[in-house]
Amino acid sequence: MAMPHTLKNKSVLAGFFLLVVTAIGTWGYYLLGYLEHGSPLWSLGDCFYMTVITLTTVGFGEILDLANVAGARLFTIFILLSGLGLAAYFVSTLTAFLVEGELTNVFWRKKMAQQIRKLSGHIIVCGVGRIGCSIMEELQRTNTSFVVIDPDEQRIRRLQVQLGDFPAVLGDATHAGDLEEAMVATAMGVISTLGDDKDNLCVVVTCRQLNPTLRIISSCKDAEFAGKLELIGAEVVMPNAIGGLRIASQMLRPQVVRYLDLMLRDKKCPVRIADVTLSEGSNLLGEPLSAINFDDFGPLLVMAIIRKDNPSPLYNPQRSVGLLEGDTLVVQTDIDSLERFRRLHA
């Protein structure tokens, strides 16, 4: 990630030029003495000391006999004028770096990096605009681990105060280095909600190169880009189209929309609709649906079963329906029961 022109960078740059002036002063005095006498008149240590007390204006007096060396005092004036400003600038930027929060930012970035390195099976959210914020809120409510990538540090800090602490990468999600910093290699999925479809396309392509098996979901404004995103393996969501369908549904089926909103948007409502896929090691394989002890999982309701080889859902399945590897159960339950069900049976 390309670093911005921060106080830290300015302090380092000022310090570098201050060292350059010190080196010029040291060797300048040495060469002036050599040219005057045809042999070294002063040692490098004395020349360095003279340069330092000149730059710092300590005022201990000249330890070198400059009066008898042509041009030595003019050279001292040059060193004094060029170095004094650099020294003052270096001290001021270093003080600002320590006092105005830049040092805190360094520690903050290290803290974020440490949190991210511990993650696996998480979701990477690219962009924290309006859509990204809503996604983060839902991921937090469902206790799902996630990492945010966004270039705006103030926006990330503000959201961390609003939503609670979460790991974040301060950078550009279209850059492979920032995705790698977010541990894309071990992530479960990526959600790209950048404002430009071209940027979302770049994120999807980069993620697919870094992790070919990654599940990727991207927002999209232009239908022209939707096909390109799907072509490289991304699931596409078009907020404008969904917004239109939502408005129509609100008019035609107001109570259904209200019911779904309670589960999907109301922070106080613990019930969610979720999907649970039965893996190869599930203890429910070959068993009927009735093998699930529904009383152990609170208000668990199996609304549909989606077979791996048949995208058409089996709605309101009978308790006698057998369960197969790869079956996805669409369930309605509370978050705690959902997590326990996944641990025991997924």
Coordinates of C-alpha atoms in Angstrom, one line a residue:
M1 CA 0.0 0.0 0.0
A2 CA 1.4 3.4 -1.0
M3 CA 1.9 5.5 2.2
P4 CA 0.4 9.0 2.3
H5 CA 2.6 12.0 2.9
T6 CA 2.2 11.9 6.7
L7 CA 4.1 13.6 9.5
K8 CA 6.1 10.5 9.9
N9 CA 7.3 10.7 6.3
K10 CA 8.2 14.4 6.6
S11 CA 10.1 13.7 9.8
V12 CA 12.2 11.0 8.1
L13 CA 12.8 13.2 5.1
A14 CA 13.9 16.2 7.2
G15 CA 16.2 13.9 9.3
F16 CA 17.7 12.5 6.1
F17 CA 18.6 16.0 4.7
L18 CA 19.9 17.0 8.1
L19 CA 22.3 14.1 8.0
V20 CA 23.3 15.1 4.4
V21 CA 24.1 18.6 5.6
T22 CA 26.1 17.2 8.5
A23 CA 28.1 15.0 6.2
I24 CA 28.7 17.9 3.8
G25 CA 29.9 20.1 6.7
T26 CA 32.2 17.4 8.1
W27 CA 33.9 16.7 4.8
G28 CA 33.8 20.3 3.8
Y29 CA 35.9 21.4 6.8
Y30 CA 38.2 18.5 6.3
L31 CA 38.8 19.3 2.6
L32 CA 39.3 23.1 3.3
G33 CA 42.0 22.3 5.8
Y34 CA 43.6 19.8 3.4
L35 CA 43.6 22.3 0.5
E36 CA 45.0 25.0 2.6
H37 CA 48.0 23.0 4.0
G38 CA 48.4 20.3 1.4
S39 CA 47.8 17.7 4.2
P40 CA 45.0 17.0 6.7
L41 CA 44.9 19.9 9.0
W42 CA 42.0 18.7 11.2
S43 CA 40.7 15.2 12.0
L44 CA 37.3 14.1 10.8
G45 CA 36.2 13.9 14.5
D46 CA 37.0 17.6 15.0
C47 CA 35.3 18.5 11.7
F48 CA 32.2 16.6 12.7
Y49 CA 32.2 18.3 16.2
M50 CA 32.5 21.7 14.5
T51 CA 29.6 20.9 12.2
V52 CA 27.4 19.8 15.1
I53 CA 28.0 22.8 17.3
T54 CA 27.4 25.1 14.2
L55 CA 24.1 23.5 13.4
T56 CA 22.9 23.4 17.0
T57 CA 24.2 27.0 17.7
V58 CA 25.6 25.7 21.0
G59 CA 28.2 28.4 21.1
F60 CA 31.2 26.6 22.6
G61 CA 33.5 28.5 20.3
E62 CA 35.5 27.5 17.2
I63 CA 37.7 24.4 17.9
L64 CA 39.1 24.8 14.4
D65 CA 41.3 27.7 13.5
L66 CA 39.1 29.0 10.7
A67 CA 40.7 32.5 10.6
N68 CA 43.8 31.1 8.8
V69 CA 41.9 29.0 6.3
A70 CA 40.5 30.7 3.2
G71 CA 36.7 30.4 2.8
A72 CA 36.3 28.5 6.1
R73 CA 34.1 31.1 7.7
L74 CA 32.0 31.6 4.6
F75 CA 31.5 27.8 4.5
T76 CA 30.4 28.0 8.2
I77 CA 27.8 30.6 7.3
F78 CA 26.5 28.3 4.6
I79 CA 26.3 25.3 6.9
L80 CA 24.6 27.4 9.6
L81 CA 21.9 28.9 7.3
S82 CA 21.1 25.7 5.4
G83 CA 21.2 23.4 8.5
L84 CA 19.5 25.5 11.1
G85 CA 16.2 25.6 9.1
L86 CA 16.4 21.8 8.5
A87 CA 17.1 21.2 12.2
A88 CA 14.1 23.3 13.3
Y89 CA 11.8 21.7 10.8
F90 CA 13.0 18.2 11.9
V91 CA 12.3 18.9 15.6
S92 CA 8.9 20.5 14.8
T93 CA 7.7 17.6 12.7
L94 CA 9.0 15.0 15.1
T95 CA 7.2 16.7 17.9
A96 CA 4.0 16.9 15.9
F97 CA 4.4 13.2 15.1
L98 CA 4.6 12.3 18.7
V99 CA 1.9 14.8 20.0
E100 CA -0.7 15.0 17.2
G101 CA -1.6 11.3 17.0
E102 CA 0.6 9.9 14.2
L103 CA 2.4 7.7 16.7
T104 CA -1.0 6.5 17.9
N105 CA -1.9 5.7 14.3
V106 CA 1.2 3.5 14.0
F107 CA 0.2 1.5 17.0
W108 CA -3.4 1.3 15.7
R109 CA -2.3 -0.2 12.4
K110 CA -0.1 -2.8 14.2
K111 CA -3.0 -3.7 16.4
M112 CA -5.2 -4.2 13.3
A113 CA -2.6 -6.3 11.7
Q114 CA -2.3 -8.6 14.7
Q115 CA -6.1 -9.1 14.9
I116 CA -6.2 -9.9 11.2
R117 CA -3.4 -12.5 11.3
K118 CA -5.4 -14.5 13.8
L119 CA -8.5 -14.8 11.4
S120 CA -9.5 -17.7 9.2
G121 CA -12.8 -18.4 7.5
H122 CA -13.8 -14.7 7.8
I123 CA -15.4 -12.4 5.3
I124 CA -13.7 -9.4 3.7
V125 CA -15.8 -6.3 3.2
C126 CA -14.4 -4.0 0.5
G127 CA -15.7 -0.5 1.0
V128 CA -17.6 0.9 4.0
G129 CA -20.1 3.2 2.3
R130 CA -23.8 3.0 3.0
I131 CA -24.1 -0.6 1.8
G132 CA -20.9 -1.7 3.5
C133 CA -22.1 -0.3 6.8
S134 CA -25.3 -2.3 6.6
I135 CA -23.4 -5.4 5.8
M136 CA -21.1 -4.9 8.8
E137 CA -24.0 -4.4 11.2
E138 CA -25.6 -7.7 10.1
L139 CA -22.2 -9.6 10.3
Q140 CA -21.8 -8.3 13.8
R141 CA -25.3 -9.3 14.8
T142 CA -24.7 -12.8 13.5
N143 CA -21.3 -13.1 15.2
T144 CA -19.5 -13.5 11.8
S145 CA -15.8 -12.6 11.7
F146 CA -15.0 -10.0 9.1
V147 CA -12.3 -7.6 7.9
V148 CA -12.9 -4.2 6.3
I149 CA -10.7 -2.7 3.6
D150 CA -11.2 1.1 3.0
P151 CA -8.8 4.0 2.3
D152 CA -10.6 6.5 4.7
E153 CA -9.0 6.1 8.1
Q154 CA -11.4 8.7 9.7
R155 CA -14.4 6.7 8.4
I156 CA -13.1 3.5 9.8
R157 CA -12.3 5.0 13.2
R158 CA -15.8 6.5 13.3
L159 CA -17.4 3.2 12.6
Q160 CA -15.3 1.5 15.2
V161 CA -16.7 3.9 17.7
Q162 CA -20.2 3.4 16.4
L163 CA -20.2 -0.4 15.9
G164 CA -17.5 -1.5 18.3
D165 CA -13.9 -2.6 17.5
F166 CA -13.4 -4.6 14.3
P167 CA -10.2 -5.4 12.3
A168 CA -9.6 -3.2 9.3
V169 CA -7.0 -2.6 6.6
L170 CA -6.4 1.0 5.6
G171 CA -5.9 0.6 1.9
D172 CA -7.3 0.0 -1.6
A173 CA -9.2 -3.2 -2.1
T174 CA -8.2 -3.2 -5.8
H175 CA -4.6 -3.8 -4.8
A176 CA -3.5 -7.4 -4.3
G177 CA -1.2 -6.4 -1.4
D178 CA -4.1 -5.0 0.6
L179 CA -6.2 -8.1 0.0
E180 CA -3.3 -10.3 1.1
E181 CA -3.0 -8.2 4.2
A182 CA -6.7 -8.9 4.9
M183 CA -5.8 -12.7 4.7
V184 CA -7.8 -13.3 1.5
A185 CA -6.0 -16.7 1.2
T186 CA -7.8 -18.0 4.3
A187 CA -11.1 -16.0 4.0
M188 CA -14.5 -17.6 3.5
G189 CA -15.7 -14.9 1.2
V190 CA -15.4 -11.4 -0.1
I191 CA -18.1 -8.7 -0.5
S192 CA -17.2 -5.8 -2.7
T193 CA -19.4 -2.7 -2.4
L194 CA -17.2 0.0 -4.0
G195 CA -19.0 2.9 -5.7
D196 CA -17.6 2.2 -9.2
D197 CA -18.4 -1.0 -11.0
K198 CA -15.0 -1.0 -12.6
D199 CA -13.4 -1.1 -9.2
N200 CA -15.7 -3.9 -8.1
L201 CA -14.7 -5.8 -11.3
C202 CA -11.0 -5.3 -10.4
V203 CA -11.6 -6.5 -6.9
V204 CA -13.3 -9.7 -8.2
V205 CA -10.6 -10.4 -10.7
T206 CA -7.8 -9.9 -8.1
C207 CA -9.6 -12.0 -5.5
R208 CA -10.2 -14.8 -8.0
Q209 CA -6.4 -14.9 -8.8
L210 CA -5.4 -14.9 -5.1
N211 CA -8.0 -17.5 -4.0
P212 CA -9.7 -19.5 -6.8
T213 CA -12.2 -21.2 -4.5
L214 CA -13.3 -18.0 -2.8
R215 CA -17.0 -17.0 -2.7
I216 CA -17.3 -13.5 -4.0
I217 CA -20.4 -11.2 -3.9
S218 CA -20.3 -7.8 -5.6
S219 CA -22.7 -4.9 -5.9
C220 CA -23.3 -3.6 -9.3
K221 CA -25.1 -0.5 -10.7
D222 CA -24.8 -1.2 -14.5
A223 CA -26.3 -4.3 -16.0
E224 CA -23.5 -4.3 -18.5
F225 CA -21.0 -5.1 -15.8
A226 CA -23.2 -7.7 -14.2
G227 CA -22.5 -10.2 -16.9
K228 CA -18.7 -9.6 -16.7
L229 CA -18.8 -10.1 -12.9
E230 CA -20.8 -13.3 -13.2
L231 CA -18.4 -14.5 -15.9
I232 CA -15.5 -14.6 -13.5
G233 CA -17.4 -16.3 -10.8
A234 CA -19.0 -13.5 -8.7
E235 CA -22.5 -13.4 -7.4
V236 CA -24.0 -10.1 -8.4
V237 CA -26.4 -8.0 -6.4
M238 CA -27.9 -4.9 -8.0
P239 CA -29.1 -2.5 -5.3
N240 CA -31.2 -0.4 -7.6
A241 CA -33.2 -3.4 -9.0
I242 CA -33.6 -4.8 -5.5
G243 CA -34.8 -1.4 -4.3
G244 CA -37.4 -1.3 -7.0
L245 CA -38.7 -4.8 -6.1
R246 CA -38.8 -3.8 -2.5
I247 CA -41.0 -0.8 -3.1
A248 CA -43.4 -2.8 -5.3
S249 CA -43.5 -5.5 -2.6
Q250 CA -44.2 -2.9 0.1
M251 CA -47.3 -1.9 -1.9
L252 CA -48.5 -5.3 -2.8
R253 CA -47.5 -7.4 0.2
P254 CA -47.0 -5.0 3.1
Q255 CA -47.4 -7.5 6.0
V256 CA -44.9 -10.0 4.4
V257 CA -42.4 -7.2 4.0
R258 CA -42.9 -6.1 7.6
Y259 CA -42.4 -9.7 8.8
L260 CA -39.2 -10.1 6.8
D261 CA -38.0 -6.7 8.0
L262 CA -38.3 -7.7 11.6
M263 CA -35.9 -10.6 11.0
L264 CA -33.5 -8.9 8.7
R265 CA -33.4 -5.3 10.0
D266 CA -34.8 -5.1 13.5
K267 CA -31.7 -5.1 15.9
K268 CA -33.9 -6.3 18.8
C269 CA -35.4 -9.3 16.9
P270 CA -33.2 -12.4 17.5
V271 CA -34.8 -14.5 14.8
R272 CA -33.1 -14.9 11.4
I273 CA -33.6 -16.9 8.2
A274 CA -30.3 -18.7 7.4
D275 CA -29.0 -21.6 5.4
V276 CA -27.1 -24.6 6.7
T277 CA -25.3 -26.9 4.3
L278 CA -24.7 -30.5 5.3
S279 CA -21.1 -31.5 4.7
E280 CA -19.6 -34.9 4.1
G281 CA -19.1 -35.5 7.9
S282 CA -22.6 -34.4 9.0
N283 CA -24.3 -36.9 11.3
L284 CA -27.6 -36.3 9.6
L285 CA -26.6 -37.8 6.3
G286 CA -29.0 -40.7 5.3
E287 CA -31.3 -39.7 8.2
P288 CA -34.9 -38.3 7.8
L289 CA -35.6 -34.7 8.7
S290 CA -37.3 -36.1 11.8
A291 CA -33.9 -37.1 13.2
I292 CA -33.3 -33.5 14.2
N293 CA -34.3 -32.9 17.8
F294 CA -36.1 -29.6 17.2
D295 CA -36.7 -29.0 20.9
D296 CA -32.9 -28.7 21.4
F297 CA -32.7 -25.7 19.1
G298 CA -35.4 -23.4 20.3
P299 CA -37.7 -22.0 17.6
L300 CA -36.1 -24.0 14.7
L301 CA -38.2 -24.2 11.6
V302 CA -37.0 -25.9 8.4
M303 CA -38.6 -23.9 5.6
A304 CA -37.1 -25.6 2.6
I305 CA -34.4 -28.0 1.4
I306 CA -32.2 -27.2 -1.6
R307 CA -30.5 -30.3 -3.2
K308 CA -27.0 -30.0 -4.5
D309 CA -28.0 -31.2 -7.9
N310 CA -31.4 -29.5 -8.1
P311 CA -31.7 -25.7 -7.6
S312 CA -35.5 -25.9 -7.2
P313 CA -36.2 -25.8 -3.4
L314 CA -38.3 -28.4 -1.7
Y315 CA -40.6 -26.1 0.3
N316 CA -42.1 -27.1 3.6
P317 CA -40.5 -30.5 3.6
Q318 CA -42.1 -33.5 5.3
R319 CA -40.4 -34.9 8.3
S320 CA -39.9 -38.2 6.4
V321 CA -37.6 -36.6 3.8
G322 CA -34.1 -38.1 3.8
L323 CA -31.1 -35.8 4.1
L324 CA -28.2 -36.0 1.6
E325 CA -24.7 -34.7 1.5
G326 CA -24.7 -31.2 0.0
D327 CA -28.3 -30.5 1.0
T328 CA -28.9 -26.9 2.2
L329 CA -31.5 -26.4 4.8
V330 CA -33.2 -23.0 4.8
V331 CA -34.1 -22.5 8.5
Q332 CA -35.7 -19.9 10.7
T333 CA -34.3 -19.7 14.2
D334 CA -32.5 -17.5 16.6
I335 CA -28.8 -16.8 16.3
D336 CA -27.7 -18.9 19.3
S337 CA -29.7 -21.9 18.2
L338 CA -28.3 -21.5 14.6
E339 CA -24.7 -21.6 15.8
R340 CA -25.4 -24.7 18.0
F341 CA -27.1 -26.5 15.1
R342 CA -24.2 -25.8 12.7
R343 CA -21.7 -27.1 15.3
L344 CA -23.6 -30.3 15.8
H345 CA -25.0 -31.2 12.4
A346 CA -23.4 -29.1 9.5

